[in-house]
mmCIF file of C-alpha atoms in Angstrom:
data_model
loop_
_atom_site.group_PDB
_atom_site.id
_atom_site.type_symbol
_atom_site.label_atom_id
_atom_site.label_comp_id
_atom_site.label_asym_id
_atom_site.label_seq_id
_atom_site.Cartn_x
_atom_site.Cartn_y
_atom_site.Cartn_z
ATOM 1 C CA MET A 203 32.381 3.062 58.635
ATOM 2 C CA LEU A 204 29.257 5.285 58.029
ATOM 3 C CA ASN A 205 29.597 8.790 56.773
ATOM 4 C CA MET A 206 33.721 7.996 56.376
ATOM 5 C CA LYS A 207 35.355 9.366 53.109
ATOM 6 C CA TYR A 208 38.042 7.467 51.029
ATOM 7 C CA ILE A 209 40.287 8.010 48.286
ATOM 8 C CA ILE A 210 41.468 5.545 46.113
ATOM 9 C CA GLY A 211 44.760 4.766 44.066
ATOM 10 C CA LEU A 212 45.419 3.304 41.130
ATOM 11 C CA ASP A 213 48.178 1.606 39.378
ATOM 12 C CA GLN A 214 47.609 0.168 36.041
ATOM 13 C CA GLY A 215 50.722 -1.522 34.412
ATOM 14 C CA GLY A 216 51.140 -4.330 31.730
ATOM 15 C CA THR A 217 51.438 -7.091 33.960
ATOM 16 C CA LYS A 218 49.207 -6.208 36.815
ATOM 17 C CA THR A 219 46.576 -3.343 37.929
ATOM 18 C CA VAL A 220 46.590 -2.709 41.880
ATOM 19 C CA ALA A 221 44.085 -0.433 43.622
ATOM 20 C CA VAL A 222 43.992 0.619 47.402
ATOM 21 C CA VAL A 223 41.642 2.355 49.658
ATOM 22 C CA SER A 224 43.047 5.035 51.798
ATOM 23 C CA ASP A 225 41.545 7.159 54.220
ATOM 24 C CA LEU A 226 42.188 10.501 54.925
ATOM 25 C CA GLN A 227 44.829 10.241 57.257
ATOM 26 C CA GLY A 228 46.996 8.450 54.893
ATOM 27 C CA ARG A 229 46.079 4.817 56.413
ATOM 28 C CA LEU A 230 45.464 2.403 53.636
ATOM 29 C CA LEU A 231 42.586 -0.003 54.495
ATOM 30 C CA SER A 232 42.680 -2.439 51.876
ATOM 31 C CA ALA A 233 44.138 -3.556 48.015
ATOM 32 C CA GLY A 234 42.698 -5.025 45.401
ATOM 33 C CA TYR A 235 44.104 -6.782 42.097
ATOM 34 C CA ALA A 236 43.211 -7.560 38.378
ATOM 35 C CA ASP A 237 45.326 -8.533 35.118
ATOM 36 C CA GLY A 238 47.054 -5.747 33.733
ATOM 37 C CA SER A 239 46.067 -3.928 30.517
ATOM 38 C CA LEU A 240 47.584 -1.237 28.071
ATOM 39 C CA HIS A 241 44.587 0.761 26.790
ATOM 40 C CA SER A 242 46.411 1.373 23.438
ATOM 41 C CA SER A 243 47.193 -2.231 22.686
ATOM 42 C CA ASN A 244 44.179 -4.021 24.553
ATOM 43 C CA GLY A 245 41.467 -1.940 24.120
ATOM 44 C CA MET A 246 39.705 1.032 26.174
ATOM 45 C CA ALA A 247 36.950 -1.664 27.349
ATOM 46 C CA HIS A 248 39.583 -4.114 28.387
ATOM 47 C CA SER A 249 41.623 -1.667 30.753
ATOM 48 C CA MET A 250 38.810 -0.463 32.295
ATOM 49 C CA GLU A 251 37.259 -3.438 33.067
ATOM 50 C CA ARG A 252 40.621 -4.458 34.826
ATOM 51 C CA ALA A 253 40.720 -0.865 36.719
ATOM 52 C CA THR A 254 36.884 -1.673 37.858
ATOM 53 C CA GLU A 255 37.763 -5.340 39.293
ATOM 54 C CA ALA A 256 40.777 -4.332 41.122
ATOM 55 C CA ILE A 257 38.639 -0.792 42.338
ATOM 56 C CA GLY A 258 35.844 -3.088 43.267
ATOM 57 C CA GLU A 259 37.884 -5.631 44.972
ATOM 58 C CA ALA A 260 39.431 -2.979 47.208
ATOM 59 C CA LEU A 261 36.161 -1.304 47.885
ATOM 60 C CA LYS A 262 34.696 -4.444 48.973
ATOM 61 C CA ARG A 263 37.596 -5.317 51.493
ATOM 62 C CA ALA A 264 37.339 -1.787 52.944
ATOM 63 C CA ASN A 265 33.398 -2.244 53.645
ATOM 64 C CA ALA A 266 33.323 1.231 51.275
ATOM 65 C CA ALA A 267 30.993 2.164 48.288
ATOM 66 C CA PRO A 268 32.262 4.053 45.271
ATOM 67 C CA ALA A 269 29.627 7.134 46.798
ATOM 68 C CA ASP A 270 31.725 7.053 49.914
ATOM 69 C CA VAL A 271 35.161 7.861 47.412
ATOM 70 C CA LEU A 272 36.000 11.556 47.291
ATOM 71 C CA CYS A 273 38.820 11.011 44.561
ATOM 72 C CA LEU A 274 40.630 8.663 42.171
ATOM 73 C CA HIS A 275 44.212 9.069 41.435
ATOM 74 C CA SER A 276 45.468 6.986 39.161
ATOM 75 C CA GLY A 277 48.957 6.069 37.096
ATOM 76 C CA MET A 278 48.258 4.446 33.774
ATOM 77 C CA THR A 279 50.836 2.636 31.527
ATOM 78 C CA GLY A 280 50.133 4.114 27.979
ATOM 79 C CA ALA A 281 49.360 7.708 29.203
ATOM 80 C CA ASP A 282 52.057 9.131 26.935
ATOM 81 C CA PHE A 283 50.126 11.824 24.679
ATOM 82 C CA PRO A 284 48.333 14.853 26.090
ATOM 83 C CA TYR A 285 44.928 13.764 24.528
ATOM 84 C CA GLU A 286 45.345 10.070 26.163
ATOM 85 C CA TYR A 287 44.893 11.353 29.855
ATOM 86 C CA GLU A 288 41.583 13.109 28.987
ATOM 87 C CA LEU A 289 40.709 10.022 27.421
ATOM 88 C CA LEU A 290 41.545 7.750 30.308
ATOM 89 C CA ARG A 291 40.367 10.120 32.763
ATOM 90 C CA GLU A 292 36.859 10.200 31.164
ATOM 91 C CA ALA A 293 36.892 6.373 30.855
ATOM 92 C CA LEU A 294 37.231 6.073 33.959
ATOM 93 C CA ILE A 295 35.061 8.269 35.436
ATOM 94 C CA ALA A 296 32.457 6.490 33.115
ATOM 95 C CA ALA A 297 33.302 2.962 34.354
ATOM 96 C CA THR A 298 33.789 3.702 38.237
ATOM 97 C CA GLY A 299 30.899 6.779 38.603
ATOM 98 C CA ILE A 300 33.356 8.545 40.829
ATOM 99 C CA PRO A 301 33.504 11.896 39.345
ATOM 100 C CA ASP A 302 36.808 13.386 40.542
ATOM 101 C CA VAL A 303 39.493 11.156 38.563
ATOM 102 C CA ARG A 304 43.179 12.262 37.985
ATOM 103 C CA VAL A 305 45.444 10.448 35.445
ATOM 104 C CA GLU A 306 49.182 10.158 35.648
ATOM 105 C CA ASN A 307 51.755 8.541 33.460
ATOM 106 C CA ASP A 308 52.504 5.013 35.602
ATOM 107 C CA CYS A 309 56.274 6.158 36.375
ATOM 108 C CA ILE A 310 55.021 9.648 38.205
ATOM 109 C CA ILE A 311 53.161 7.344 40.862
ATOM 110 C CA ALA A 312 56.346 5.528 40.960
ATOM 111 C CA TYR A 313 58.681 9.015 41.337
ATOM 112 C CA ARG A 314 56.061 10.024 44.412
ATOM 113 C CA ALA A 315 56.428 6.513 45.940
ATOM 114 C CA GLY A 316 59.777 7.037 46.643
ATOM 115 C CA THR A 317 60.293 10.913 47.591
ATOM 116 C CA SER A 318 58.505 13.805 48.430
ATOM 117 C CA SER A 319 61.081 16.215 46.144
ATOM 118 C CA ALA A 320 59.848 18.561 43.583
ATOM 119 C CA THR A 321 62.830 18.190 41.754
ATOM 120 C CA GLY A 322 64.002 15.016 40.082
ATOM 121 C CA ALA A 323 63.707 12.070 37.956
ATOM 122 C CA VAL A 324 62.578 8.586 38.134
ATOM 123 C CA LEU A 325 63.441 5.564 36.227
ATOM 124 C CA CYS A 326 61.040 2.388 36.048
ATOM 125 C CA ILE A 327 62.376 -0.827 34.534
ATOM 126 C CA GLY A 328 59.322 -3.485 34.737
ATOM 127 C CA THR A 329 57.747 -5.395 31.873
ATOM 128 C CA GLY A 330 58.909 -2.304 29.859
ATOM 129 C CA THR A 331 61.002 0.736 30.867
ATOM 130 C CA ASN A 332 59.701 4.367 30.957
ATOM 131 C CA ALA A 333 61.342 7.298 32.776
ATOM 132 C CA ALA A 334 60.542 10.884 33.856
ATOM 133 C CA VAL A 335 62.139 14.287 34.519
ATOM 134 C CA VAL A 336 60.099 16.290 37.249
ATOM 135 C CA ARG A 337 60.536 20.034 37.731
ATOM 136 C CA GLN A 338 59.011 22.508 40.303
ATOM 137 C CA GLY A 339 56.614 24.755 38.526
ATOM 138 C CA ALA A 340 56.525 22.785 35.201
ATOM 139 C CA PRO A 341 54.830 19.630 34.193
ATOM 140 C CA PRO A 342 56.825 16.418 34.287
ATOM 141 C CA PHE A 343 58.237 15.325 30.982
ATOM 142 C CA VAL A 344 57.438 11.839 30.691
ATOM 143 C CA TYR A 345 59.846 9.597 27.985
ATOM 144 C CA GLY A 346 57.322 7.517 26.699
ATOM 145 C CA TYR A 347 57.741 6.411 22.829
ATOM 146 C CA HIS A 348 61.371 8.104 23.294
ATOM 147 C CA ILE A 349 62.629 4.894 24.935
ATOM 148 C CA ARG A 350 63.965 2.827 22.598
ATOM 149 C CA ASP A 351 62.671 -1.044 21.661
ATOM 150 C CA GLU A 352 65.893 -2.465 22.715
ATOM 151 C CA ASP A 353 65.875 -0.872 26.244
ATOM 152 C CA SER A 354 62.259 -1.310 27.104
ATOM 153 C CA GLY A 355 62.233 -3.634 30.107
ATOM 154 C CA GLY A 356 62.169 -7.306 31.162
ATOM 155 C CA GLU A 357 60.702 -7.753 27.310
ATOM 156 C CA ALA A 358 63.464 -6.205 25.621
ATOM 157 C CA LEU A 359 66.264 -7.924 27.848
ATOM 158 C CA GLY A 360 64.363 -11.098 27.497
ATOM 159 C CA ASN A 361 64.863 -10.507 23.351
ATOM 160 C CA LEU A 362 68.449 -9.846 23.596
ATOM 161 C CA ALA A 363 69.155 -12.644 25.477
ATOM 162 C CA LEU A 364 66.991 -14.683 23.115
ATOM 163 C CA ARG A 365 68.998 -13.226 20.105
ATOM 164 C CA ALA A 366 72.239 -14.056 21.952
ATOM 165 C CA ALA A 367 71.501 -17.720 22.331
ATOM 166 C CA LEU A 368 70.351 -18.010 18.700
ATOM 167 C CA ASP A 369 73.745 -15.788 17.588
ATOM 168 C CA SER A 370 76.001 -18.313 19.943
ATOM 169 C CA GLU A 371 74.993 -21.203 17.641
ATOM 170 C CA VAL A 372 76.379 -19.813 14.510
ATOM 171 C CA GLY A 373 79.432 -17.927 15.662
ATOM 172 C CA LEU A 374 77.590 -14.808 15.639
ATOM 173 C CA GLU A 375 78.070 -14.380 19.806
ATOM 174 C CA ARG A 376 80.228 -16.117 22.174
ATOM 175 C CA ALA A 377 79.292 -19.497 23.605
ATOM 176 C CA THR A 378 76.951 -19.073 26.314
ATOM 177 C CA ASP A 379 74.615 -21.125 28.866
ATOM 178 C CA LEU A 380 71.958 -18.524 28.069
ATOM 179 C CA LYS A 381 71.146 -21.298 25.168
ATOM 180 C CA ARG A 382 70.919 -24.169 27.703
ATOM 181 C CA LEU A 383 68.828 -22.208 29.969
ATOM 182 C CA ILE A 384 66.644 -20.897 27.280
ATOM 183 C CA LEU A 385 65.952 -24.122 25.495
ATOM 184 C CA GLY A 386 65.299 -25.987 29.033
ATOM 185 C CA ARG A 387 62.744 -23.003 29.599
ATOM 186 C CA TYR A 388 60.577 -23.678 26.553
ATOM 187 C CA GLY A 389 61.399 -27.500 26.334
ATOM 188 C CA LEU A 390 63.241 -27.508 23.016
ATOM 189 C CA ASP A 391 65.911 -29.411 22.019
ATOM 190 C CA ASN A 392 68.064 -27.247 19.647
ATOM 191 C CA THR A 393 68.131 -23.568 18.533
ATOM 192 C CA ASP A 394 66.343 -24.475 14.820
ATOM 193 C CA GLU A 395 63.379 -25.044 16.968
ATOM 194 C CA LEU A 396 63.961 -21.706 19.162
ATOM 195 C CA MET A 397 64.195 -19.918 16.040
ATOM 196 C CA GLU A 398 61.005 -21.758 14.545
ATOM 197 C CA GLY A 399 59.055 -20.760 17.416
ATOM 198 C CA TRP A 400 60.035 -17.379 17.869
ATOM 199 C CA ILE A 401 59.615 -16.619 13.947
ATOM 200 C CA GLN A 402 55.900 -18.255 14.236
ATOM 201 C CA GLY A 403 55.094 -15.984 17.594
ATOM 202 C CA LYS A 404 54.960 -19.384 19.751
ATOM 203 C CA LEU A 405 57.455 -18.520 22.737
ATOM 204 C CA GLY A 406 55.134 -15.696 24.210
ATOM 205 C CA SER A 407 56.518 -12.680 26.404
ATOM 206 C CA ARG A 408 60.014 -12.755 26.527
ATOM 207 C CA LYS A 409 60.007 -11.038 30.275
ATOM 208 C CA HIS A 410 59.914 -14.566 31.408
ATOM 209 C CA LEU A 411 63.769 -14.887 30.292
ATOM 210 C CA VAL A 412 64.691 -12.212 32.571
ATOM 211 C CA PRO A 413 65.332 -14.844 35.848
ATOM 212 C CA LEU A 414 67.518 -17.110 33.424
ATOM 213 C CA ILE A 415 69.575 -13.650 32.395
ATOM 214 C CA PHE A 416 70.387 -12.840 36.261
ATOM 215 C CA GLU A 417 70.844 -16.832 36.898
ATOM 216 C CA ALA A 418 73.650 -16.955 33.780
ATOM 217 C CA ALA A 419 75.170 -13.773 34.937
ATOM 218 C CA GLU A 420 75.702 -14.684 38.677
ATOM 219 C CA ALA A 421 76.992 -18.061 37.407
ATOM 220 C CA GLY A 422 79.690 -15.649 35.200
ATOM 221 C CA ASP A 423 78.330 -16.142 32.177
ATOM 222 C CA GLU A 424 80.272 -13.106 30.269
ATOM 223 C CA VAL A 425 77.616 -12.855 27.685
ATOM 224 C CA ALA A 426 74.633 -12.411 30.263
ATOM 225 C CA VAL A 427 76.692 -10.045 32.205
ATOM 226 C CA ARG A 428 77.290 -8.009 29.234
ATOM 227 C CA LEU A 429 73.884 -7.812 28.168
ATOM 228 C CA ILE A 430 72.746 -6.627 31.760
ATOM 229 C CA VAL A 431 75.357 -4.307 31.888
ATOM 230 C CA GLU A 432 74.831 -2.974 28.579
ATOM 231 C CA PHE A 433 71.183 -2.613 29.196
ATOM 232 C CA GLY A 434 71.674 -0.654 32.380
ATOM 233 C CA THR A 435 73.857 1.713 31.044
ATOM 234 C CA ARG A 436 71.593 2.554 28.553
ATOM 235 C CA ASN A 437 68.824 2.985 30.362
ATOM 236 C CA ALA A 438 70.359 5.393 32.912
ATOM 237 C CA LYS A 439 71.145 7.589 29.899
ATOM 238 C CA TYR A 440 67.472 8.785 29.871
ATOM 239 C CA VAL A 441 67.931 9.879 33.319
ATOM 240 C CA THR A 442 71.423 11.655 32.689
ATOM 241 C CA ALA A 443 70.274 13.163 29.142
ATOM 242 C CA GLY A 444 66.908 14.358 31.122
ATOM 243 C CA LEU A 445 68.631 16.029 33.931
ATOM 244 C CA ARG A 446 70.823 17.841 31.640
ATOM 245 C CA HIS A 447 68.396 18.740 28.747
ATOM 246 C CA TYR A 448 65.827 20.470 31.312
ATOM 247 C CA GLY A 449 68.750 22.124 33.425
ATOM 248 C CA VAL A 450 67.976 20.389 36.702
ATOM 249 C CA PRO A 451 70.604 21.153 39.292
ATOM 250 C CA ALA A 452 72.162 17.681 40.219
ATOM 251 C CA GLN A 453 72.608 18.477 43.788
ATOM 252 C CA GLU A 454 68.981 19.222 43.876
ATOM 253 C CA ALA A 455 67.765 16.292 42.141
ATOM 254 C CA GLU A 456 66.675 12.725 43.619
ATOM 255 C CA ILE A 457 66.504 9.837 41.618
ATOM 256 C CA VAL A 458 63.789 7.441 42.066
ATOM 257 C CA LEU A 459 64.539 3.453 40.627
ATOM 258 C CA SER A 460 61.596 1.190 40.659
ATOM 259 C CA GLY A 461 60.097 -1.424 38.728
ATOM 260 C CA SER A 462 60.353 -5.257 38.886
ATOM 261 C CA LEU A 463 63.643 -5.742 37.272
ATOM 262 C CA PHE A 464 65.448 -3.647 40.276
ATOM 263 C CA LYS A 465 64.163 -6.199 42.880
ATOM 264 C CA ALA A 466 66.216 -9.193 41.530
ATOM 265 C CA ARG A 467 68.315 -11.150 43.537
ATOM 266 C CA SER A 468 71.227 -10.312 41.762
ATOM 267 C CA PRO A 469 72.465 -6.801 42.053
ATOM 268 C CA LEU A 470 74.093 -6.332 38.556
ATOM 269 C CA LEU A 471 71.446 -3.881 37.044
ATOM 270 C CA ARG A 472 70.984 -1.832 40.295
ATOM 271 C CA THR A 473 74.830 -1.538 40.628
ATOM 272 C CA THR A 474 75.186 -0.473 36.966
ATOM 273 C CA VAL A 475 72.417 2.068 36.723
ATOM 274 C CA GLU A 476 73.893 3.771 40.102
ATOM 275 C CA GLU A 477 77.473 3.621 39.018
ATOM 276 C CA GLU A 478 76.248 5.189 35.453
ATOM 277 C CA LEU A 479 74.382 7.911 37.573
ATOM 278 C CA LYS A 480 76.922 8.581 39.693
ATOM 279 C CA ARG A 481 79.540 8.831 37.044
ATOM 280 C CA HIS A 482 77.427 11.851 35.323
ATOM 281 C CA PHE A 483 76.561 13.169 38.433
ATOM 282 C CA PRO A 484 78.609 12.589 41.427
ATOM 283 C CA SER A 485 76.335 14.198 44.206
ATOM 284 C CA VAL A 486 73.055 13.352 43.162
ATOM 285 C CA ARG A 487 70.726 11.210 45.261
ATOM 286 C CA ILE A 488 69.647 7.720 44.384
ATOM 287 C CA ILE A 489 66.440 6.160 45.960
ATOM 288 C CA HIS A 490 65.116 2.867 45.504
ATOM 289 C CA SER A 491 61.695 3.199 46.043
ATOM 290 C CA VAL A 492 60.853 1.393 49.109
ATOM 291 C CA TYR A 493 56.457 1.685 48.506
ATOM 292 C CA GLU A 494 54.988 0.162 45.500
ATOM 293 C CA PRO A 495 53.608 2.688 42.924
ATOM 294 C CA VAL A 496 50.153 2.537 44.044
ATOM 295 C CA VAL A 497 51.221 4.099 47.370
ATOM 296 C CA GLY A 498 52.170 6.931 44.916
ATOM 297 C CA ALA A 499 48.986 7.164 43.498
ATOM 298 C CA ALA A 500 47.419 7.225 47.072
ATOM 299 C CA LEU A 501 49.776 9.938 48.308
ATOM 300 C CA LEU A 502 49.211 12.253 45.210
ATOM 301 C CA ALA A 503 45.482 12.011 46.107
ATOM 302 C CA LEU A 504 46.358 13.042 49.818
ATOM 303 C CA ASP A 505 48.772 15.794 48.481
ATOM 304 C CA ARG A 506 45.973 17.116 46.666
ATOM 305 C CA LEU A 507 43.552 17.168 48.943
ATOM 306 C CA ASN A 508 45.607 18.405 51.977
ATOM 307 C CA GLY A 509 47.105 21.396 49.862
ATOM 308 C CA GLU A 510 50.732 19.955 50.958
ATOM 309 C CA GLN A 511 52.670 16.813 50.664
ATOM 310 C CA TYR A 512 51.840 14.007 52.890
ATOM 311 C CA PRO A 513 54.951 12.721 54.670
ATOM 312 C CA LEU A 514 56.862 9.761 53.491
ATOM 313 C CA ASP A 515 57.608 8.522 57.155
ATOM 314 C CA SER A 516 54.224 8.650 58.454
ATOM 315 C CA ARG A 517 53.388 5.988 60.899
ATOM 316 C CA PRO A 518 49.800 5.232 59.580
ATOM 317 C CA LEU A 519 51.285 4.884 56.126
ATOM 318 C CA ALA A 520 53.938 2.951 56.889
ATOM 319 C CA ASP A 521 52.487 0.541 59.013
ATOM 320 C CA SER A 522 49.415 0.114 56.879
ATOM 321 C CA VAL A 523 51.701 0.106 53.952
ATOM 322 C CA ARG A 524 53.498 -3.046 55.580
ATOM 323 C CA GLU A 525 50.268 -4.776 56.619
ATOM 324 C CA LEU A 526 49.346 -4.634 52.805
ATOM 325 C CA GLY A 527 52.171 -6.092 51.279
ATOM 326 C CA LEU A 528 53.178 -3.148 49.276
ATOM 327 C CA ILE A 529 56.813 -2.846 50.579
ATOM 328 C CA ARG A 530 58.952 -3.236 47.219
ATOM 329 C CA LEU A 531 62.009 -4.027 49.213
ATOM 330 C CA PRO A 532 62.470 -5.286 52.543
#
């Protein structure tokens, strides 16, 4: 591989960091992984350590070095304000030694992983939630801190389920099997212990409760079903409101759905969001992204280097993505 040149795509979220190395023809050669990080809460040093860990693993597997890399295109959680993009870019340059670095919010690379359209929106529901409106000839609008706490991903949905379990014990909520499932998850005997653990910060991340919510909903638990439907309806509003506010014609828009919660075995969240989007915009095209967001980061780098959009249906891309296990949906 002497004298070959490569690009790197990077996706850093709250749960994991993924890097891919691609040749200039769009064939992904390798992937590297590390834990997730958010620079605004974990610190910039922590985020860069996780990024360089994933990048280093990907480069090693591709038998490449940083000097062989033409550019690095990254999608970073927490890139919400203009100054943060430059801070993250400078930090990545310093950490990797790669001079040509671009930084996007991580939901923008998720959008590119699902479509080549210059007009549309993306809704990502994973550990948290983010959404963006993409407009031709204008910078994308990323919701970021406009996302309400009760709508923000698996962490929020888990909190809602925890509260429902506690409320059901005192008559503030209907009886729900969520109580039994959540107590079992934490190995607790009663809701007093659950409440105490919650108040004392001993329960850890509530995103781990999400599979239990879908399990209860599939079994017909009315409270679990309602939580998911209301959650999905609220999340869809970020897209419908954004398209209206920015005057994006629905007939031209493609809406990309991405994030781990849309991969749940139960289709309830997916169908809820789809139905709500179609209720407002019957003609809009909804796409469940086939590729993981990190593929979108590599595609954005290829787009920039080639001066035109790299085709999503390219055989080298599709084959290599499948080989690396970067397919979101079968």
